[in-house]
Amino acid sequence: MSLNLNSITSLCLLRLSAIGDVCHAVAMVQAIQKQYPNLKITWVIGKVEYQLLKHLPGVEFVIFDKSQGWRSYFNLRKALAGQRFDVLLHMQVALRATIASLAISAKTRIGFDRARAKEGQWLVTNHRVDAIASPHVLEGFMGFAKTLGVTELTPQWNIPVPEADTEFAKLLLPDGERSLVICAAASKAERNWLPERYAAVAEHAIAKGYRVILCGGPTELEQTLAQQIVSHSSRPLENQVGKTTLTQLLAVLKQASIVLAPDTGPAHMAVTQGTPVIGLYAHSNPGRTGPYMSLEHVVSVYDKAIASQHSQPVVWGTRAKGEHLMEMIEVAPVLSVFDDLAREFDK
């Protein structure tokens, strides 16, 4: 289905979380804006994710704060009272998003194809994007833009940051300085690599003349992992974990030469800034959730892990299960990818 936007003036986007996914969604939004610059766009977004994207040009944000429990749905309805959109892009298959969508009035409600429209999403939409056999998450999102008639679907990003945050990053990592930024922590501990192996890569990078900086959020999981990496390293590491806002972190990732991360939001933030990412994958298929512009730099044991758990081919997106899968990723292949990227900088 293709919609004619010539008569459409307003669009609402529902994508609440997470950091990596909203980074993918930005590319889709800006593809739509490029073709339809006069379209009014409202984005219903999570509280944390808003802090990263709040300076996005041409987008009005409505915050959905899930920490408020059931009140969050009533507050969303109140915030959107009296508004009726021409189109809703329902881009999150989670029950809370399905419920939240009931507060959004829109004539045309576009969701995922039937195979991907889980958690009741298909009940609250009246149009579907085309099915794709094995899409990356970003490609799946771009299906919404394609449904709206957008023809240029090559992902591009413009996520502005305050000048003060850019200055902060340039003081930390001056232009032209070779640096490795390690964003070591994923949302769950089982998706994190071993601290001694992060430390081994850090030591290797320092020996190659790179500064190594640890970055991440303020959670106990992230703080503890960073401390463990520092304690395992024989060389001094700069620990910035918990010391940056999301926009400061985005600016730091832009200044970095190389980023090392597991399946976590900052990996995708780095992609938006054009910084190469060495992604570490065991539980999820990097073809679906890997750093989109750096898929050739991924070190993955996902295929091996999933083959050990399933004798038959699995549905696209199936996660491998286990608390120790990341231990299957050895240091040597990560160092090899790092060296390849370092040689590119030296040319």
Coordinates of C-alpha atoms in Angstrom, one line a residue:
M1 CA 0.0 0.0 0.0
S2 CA 1.2 3.5 -0.8
L3 CA -0.4 6.6 0.6
N4 CA -0.7 9.9 -1.1
L5 CA 0.7 12.5 1.3
N6 CA -0.3 15.4 -0.9
S7 CA -3.5 15.7 1.2
I8 CA -1.9 14.7 4.5
T9 CA -0.6 17.4 6.9
S10 CA 0.0 15.7 10.2
L11 CA 1.6 12.5 11.3
C12 CA 2.1 10.9 14.7
L13 CA 4.9 8.4 15.4
L14 CA 4.7 6.0 18.3
R15 CA 8.1 4.6 19.3
L16 CA 8.7 4.7 23.0
S17 CA 12.0 2.9 23.4
A18 CA 14.9 1.9 23.4
I19 CA 17.9 4.0 22.6
G20 CA 19.1 1.9 19.7
D21 CA 15.6 1.7 18.2
V22 CA 14.9 5.4 18.4
C23 CA 18.2 6.0 16.6
H24 CA 17.0 3.7 13.8
A25 CA 13.7 5.6 13.8
V26 CA 15.4 9.0 13.4
A27 CA 16.7 7.9 10.0
M28 CA 13.2 7.0 9.0
V29 CA 11.7 10.3 10.3
Q30 CA 14.4 12.3 8.4
A31 CA 13.8 10.4 5.2
I32 CA 10.1 11.4 5.5
Q33 CA 11.0 15.0 6.3
K34 CA 13.3 15.1 3.3
Q35 CA 10.5 14.2 0.9
Y36 CA 7.7 15.9 2.8
P37 CA 9.2 19.0 4.4
N38 CA 5.9 20.6 5.3
L39 CA 4.5 17.6 7.2
K40 CA 3.8 18.2 10.9
I41 CA 5.4 15.3 12.9
T42 CA 4.6 14.5 16.5
W43 CA 6.6 11.7 18.2
V44 CA 5.3 9.9 21.3
I45 CA 8.5 8.8 23.0
G46 CA 9.9 7.5 26.3
K47 CA 11.3 9.9 28.9
V48 CA 14.9 8.7 28.6
E49 CA 14.9 8.5 24.8
Y50 CA 13.6 12.1 24.7
Q51 CA 16.8 13.3 26.4
L52 CA 18.8 12.1 23.4
L53 CA 16.5 13.4 20.7
K54 CA 14.9 16.5 22.2
H55 CA 16.8 18.8 19.8
L56 CA 15.7 17.0 16.7
P57 CA 14.5 19.5 14.1
G58 CA 11.0 19.7 12.9
V59 CA 9.6 17.2 15.5
E60 CA 7.2 17.9 18.4
F61 CA 7.7 15.4 21.2
V62 CA 5.1 14.1 23.6
I63 CA 6.7 12.2 26.5
F64 CA 5.3 8.9 27.7
D65 CA 6.7 8.2 31.2
K66 CA 6.2 4.5 31.9
S67 CA 7.4 5.0 35.5
Q68 CA 4.0 6.6 36.2
G69 CA 2.2 3.3 35.7
W70 CA -1.4 3.5 34.6
R71 CA -1.3 7.3 35.0
S72 CA 1.0 7.5 32.0
Y73 CA -1.8 6.5 29.7
F74 CA -4.2 9.1 31.1
N75 CA -1.5 11.7 30.9
L76 CA -0.8 10.8 27.3
R77 CA -4.5 11.1 26.4
K78 CA -4.6 14.5 28.1
A79 CA -1.5 15.7 26.3
L80 CA -3.1 14.7 22.9
A81 CA -6.6 15.9 23.7
G82 CA -8.3 17.6 20.8
Q83 CA -5.6 16.4 18.2
R84 CA -6.5 14.2 15.3
F85 CA -3.7 13.1 13.1
D86 CA -4.0 12.1 9.5
V87 CA -1.6 9.2 10.0
L88 CA -0.3 7.2 13.0
L89 CA 2.9 5.1 12.6
H90 CA 2.6 2.5 15.3
M91 CA 6.2 1.3 15.4
Q92 CA 6.5 -0.7 18.7
V93 CA 5.3 -4.2 19.3
A94 CA 4.9 -4.0 23.1
L95 CA 1.6 -4.2 25.0
R96 CA 2.2 -0.9 26.7
A97 CA 2.6 0.7 23.2
T98 CA -0.6 -1.0 22.0
I99 CA -2.5 0.4 25.0
A100 CA -0.8 3.9 24.5
S101 CA -1.9 3.9 20.9
L102 CA -5.6 4.0 22.0
A103 CA -4.9 7.6 23.2
I104 CA -3.9 8.7 19.7
S105 CA -6.7 9.7 17.3
A106 CA -5.7 9.1 13.7
K107 CA -7.6 8.2 10.5
T108 CA -4.9 5.9 9.1
R109 CA -3.1 3.7 11.6
I110 CA -0.1 1.9 10.1
G111 CA 1.5 -1.1 11.9
F112 CA 3.8 -3.9 11.1
D113 CA 2.9 -6.8 8.8
R114 CA 0.9 -9.5 10.5
A115 CA 3.9 -11.7 11.2
R116 CA 5.6 -8.9 13.2
A117 CA 2.5 -7.2 14.7
K118 CA 2.7 -8.9 18.1
E119 CA 1.3 -7.9 21.5
G120 CA -2.0 -7.0 20.0
Q121 CA -0.7 -4.4 17.6
W122 CA -2.7 -5.7 14.7
L123 CA -5.9 -5.0 16.7
V124 CA -5.3 -1.2 16.8
T125 CA -4.1 -0.6 13.3
N126 CA -5.9 -0.5 9.9
H127 CA -3.0 -0.7 7.5
R128 CA 0.3 -2.7 7.4
V129 CA 3.7 -2.2 6.0
D130 CA 5.0 -4.7 3.5
A131 CA 6.4 -7.9 4.9
I132 CA 10.2 -8.4 4.7
A133 CA 11.8 -11.8 5.1
S134 CA 14.8 -11.0 7.1
P135 CA 15.1 -7.3 7.8
H136 CA 17.5 -5.4 10.0
V137 CA 15.4 -3.3 12.5
L138 CA 16.3 -0.2 10.6
E139 CA 15.1 -1.7 7.4
G140 CA 11.9 -2.7 9.1
F141 CA 11.4 0.9 10.2
M142 CA 12.1 2.2 6.8
G143 CA 9.2 0.1 5.6
F144 CA 6.9 2.7 7.2
A145 CA 8.5 5.5 5.2
K146 CA 8.2 3.4 2.1
T147 CA 4.5 2.9 2.8
L148 CA 4.2 6.7 2.9
G149 CA 5.6 6.9 -0.6
V150 CA 9.2 7.9 0.4
T151 CA 11.6 6.8 -2.4
E152 CA 15.0 7.7 -0.9
L153 CA 15.5 5.2 1.9
T154 CA 19.3 5.4 2.4
P155 CA 19.7 6.1 6.1
Q156 CA 21.1 9.4 7.1
W157 CA 21.1 11.1 10.5
N158 CA 21.1 14.6 11.9
I159 CA 20.8 14.5 15.7
P160 CA 21.8 18.0 17.0
V161 CA 23.6 18.4 20.3
P162 CA 24.1 21.6 22.3
E163 CA 27.3 23.5 21.5
A164 CA 28.4 23.1 25.1
D165 CA 28.2 19.3 24.8
T166 CA 30.3 19.4 21.6
E167 CA 32.9 21.5 23.4
F168 CA 32.9 19.0 26.3
A169 CA 33.6 16.2 23.9
K170 CA 36.3 18.0 22.1
L171 CA 38.0 18.8 25.3
L172 CA 37.9 15.2 26.3
L173 CA 38.9 13.9 22.8
P174 CA 40.5 16.7 20.7
D175 CA 40.1 16.5 16.9
G176 CA 42.6 14.2 15.3
E177 CA 43.5 12.2 18.4
R178 CA 43.2 8.5 18.0
S179 CA 40.9 7.0 20.5
L180 CA 38.9 3.9 21.4
V181 CA 35.7 4.4 23.3
I182 CA 34.4 1.3 25.1
C183 CA 30.7 1.2 25.9
A184 CA 30.9 -2.1 27.7
A185 CA 27.5 -2.6 29.2
A186 CA 24.3 -3.9 27.7
S187 CA 20.9 -3.8 29.4
K188 CA 21.4 -7.2 30.8
A189 CA 24.5 -8.6 32.4
E190 CA 24.5 -11.8 30.3
R191 CA 25.0 -9.7 27.2
N192 CA 28.2 -8.2 28.5
W193 CA 31.6 -9.4 27.5
L194 CA 34.1 -10.4 30.2
P195 CA 35.9 -7.5 31.9
E196 CA 39.4 -9.0 31.5
R197 CA 38.8 -9.3 27.7
Y198 CA 37.7 -5.7 27.4
A199 CA 40.9 -4.9 29.4
A200 CA 43.0 -6.9 27.0
V201 CA 41.6 -5.0 24.0
A202 CA 42.2 -1.7 25.8
E203 CA 45.8 -2.6 26.5
H204 CA 46.3 -3.5 22.9
A205 CA 44.8 -0.2 21.7
I206 CA 47.0 1.8 24.1
A207 CA 50.1 0.0 22.8
K208 CA 49.0 1.1 19.4
G209 CA 48.9 4.7 20.5
Y210 CA 45.2 5.0 21.2
R211 CA 43.6 6.7 24.2
V212 CA 41.0 4.4 25.7
I213 CA 37.9 5.8 27.4
L214 CA 35.1 3.9 29.1
C215 CA 31.7 5.4 28.7
G216 CA 28.2 4.5 29.7
G217 CA 25.3 5.3 31.9
P218 CA 25.0 5.7 35.7
T219 CA 23.5 2.3 36.6
E220 CA 25.1 0.1 39.1
L221 CA 25.6 -2.6 36.4
E222 CA 27.5 -0.2 34.2
Q223 CA 29.6 1.3 37.1
T224 CA 30.6 -2.1 38.4
L225 CA 31.6 -3.4 35.0
A226 CA 33.7 -0.3 34.3
Q227 CA 35.5 -0.7 37.6
Q228 CA 36.2 -4.4 36.9
I229 CA 37.7 -3.5 33.5
V230 CA 39.9 -0.9 35.1
S231 CA 41.1 -3.3 37.7
H232 CA 42.0 -5.9 35.1
S233 CA 44.0 -3.5 33.0
S234 CA 47.7 -3.1 33.5
R235 CA 47.5 0.3 31.7
P236 CA 45.6 3.3 33.0
L237 CA 42.1 3.7 31.5
E238 CA 39.9 6.8 31.6
N239 CA 36.6 6.0 33.2
Q240 CA 33.8 8.3 32.1
V241 CA 31.0 5.9 33.0
G242 CA 28.1 7.7 34.6
K243 CA 29.7 11.1 34.0
T244 CA 28.0 12.2 30.8
T245 CA 24.5 13.0 29.7
L246 CA 23.1 11.3 26.6
T247 CA 23.9 14.2 24.3
Q248 CA 27.4 14.5 25.8
L249 CA 27.9 10.8 25.2
L250 CA 26.7 11.3 21.6
A251 CA 29.2 14.0 21.1
V252 CA 32.0 11.8 22.6
L253 CA 31.0 9.0 20.2
K254 CA 31.3 11.4 17.3
Q255 CA 34.9 12.4 18.4
A256 CA 35.9 8.7 18.9
S257 CA 38.0 6.9 16.3
I258 CA 36.6 3.5 17.1
V259 CA 33.8 2.3 19.4
L260 CA 33.7 -1.1 21.0
A261 CA 30.3 -2.3 22.4
P262 CA 28.0 -5.3 22.7
D263 CA 24.4 -5.1 21.7
T264 CA 23.6 -1.8 23.4
G265 CA 22.2 1.7 22.6
P266 CA 25.5 3.5 22.4
A267 CA 26.6 1.3 19.5
H268 CA 23.7 2.6 17.5
M269 CA 24.3 6.1 18.7
A270 CA 27.9 5.9 17.3
V271 CA 26.5 4.7 14.0
T272 CA 24.4 7.9 13.7
Q273 CA 27.7 9.9 14.1
G274 CA 29.5 8.0 11.4
T275 CA 32.0 6.3 13.8
P276 CA 33.0 2.7 13.1
V277 CA 31.7 0.2 15.7
I278 CA 33.2 -3.1 16.7
G279 CA 30.0 -4.9 17.8
L280 CA 30.1 -8.0 20.0
Y281 CA 27.2 -10.4 19.5
A282 CA 26.1 -13.7 20.9
H283 CA 22.5 -13.6 21.9
S284 CA 21.0 -11.7 19.0
N285 CA 21.5 -11.9 15.3
P286 CA 23.7 -8.9 14.2
G287 CA 22.0 -9.1 10.8
R288 CA 18.9 -7.8 12.7
T289 CA 20.2 -5.7 15.5
G290 CA 23.9 -5.0 14.7
P291 CA 25.4 -1.5 14.2
Y292 CA 23.9 -0.9 10.8
M293 CA 26.8 0.9 9.1
S294 CA 29.4 -1.3 10.7
L295 CA 28.1 -4.8 10.2
E296 CA 31.3 -5.8 8.6
H297 CA 33.1 -5.0 11.8
V298 CA 30.9 -7.2 14.0
V299 CA 32.5 -10.1 15.9
S300 CA 29.6 -12.6 16.3
V301 CA 29.2 -16.1 17.7
Y302 CA 25.4 -15.9 17.3
D303 CA 25.2 -18.5 14.5
K304 CA 27.3 -21.0 16.5
A305 CA 25.2 -20.4 19.6
I306 CA 21.8 -20.7 17.9
A307 CA 22.9 -23.8 16.0
S308 CA 23.8 -25.4 19.3
Q309 CA 20.3 -24.8 20.7
H310 CA 18.2 -25.5 17.7
S311 CA 18.4 -28.4 15.2
Q312 CA 16.1 -26.7 12.7
P313 CA 16.3 -23.2 11.1
V314 CA 14.9 -20.6 13.5
V315 CA 12.5 -17.7 12.9
W316 CA 14.4 -14.5 12.0
G317 CA 15.2 -12.6 15.2
T318 CA 15.2 -15.6 17.5
R319 CA 17.5 -15.0 20.4
A320 CA 20.0 -17.5 21.7
K321 CA 19.7 -18.2 25.4
G322 CA 22.3 -18.6 28.1
E323 CA 24.2 -16.7 30.7
H324 CA 27.6 -17.4 29.4
L325 CA 27.3 -17.1 25.6
M326 CA 29.5 -14.0 25.5
E327 CA 32.4 -16.1 26.8
M328 CA 32.4 -17.7 23.3
I329 CA 33.8 -14.4 21.9
E330 CA 37.6 -14.6 22.1
V331 CA 40.0 -11.7 22.3
A332 CA 41.9 -12.5 19.1
P333 CA 39.2 -11.8 16.5
V334 CA 38.3 -8.5 18.2
L335 CA 41.9 -7.4 18.1
S336 CA 42.0 -8.4 14.4
V337 CA 39.0 -6.1 13.6
F338 CA 40.5 -3.3 15.7
D339 CA 43.8 -3.6 13.8
D340 CA 42.0 -3.5 10.4
L341 CA 40.2 -0.3 11.4
A342 CA 43.4 1.2 12.8
R343 CA 45.2 0.6 9.5
E344 CA 42.4 2.5 7.8
F345 CA 43.1 5.5 10.0
D346 CA 46.8 5.3 9.3
K347 CA 46.3 5.5 5.5

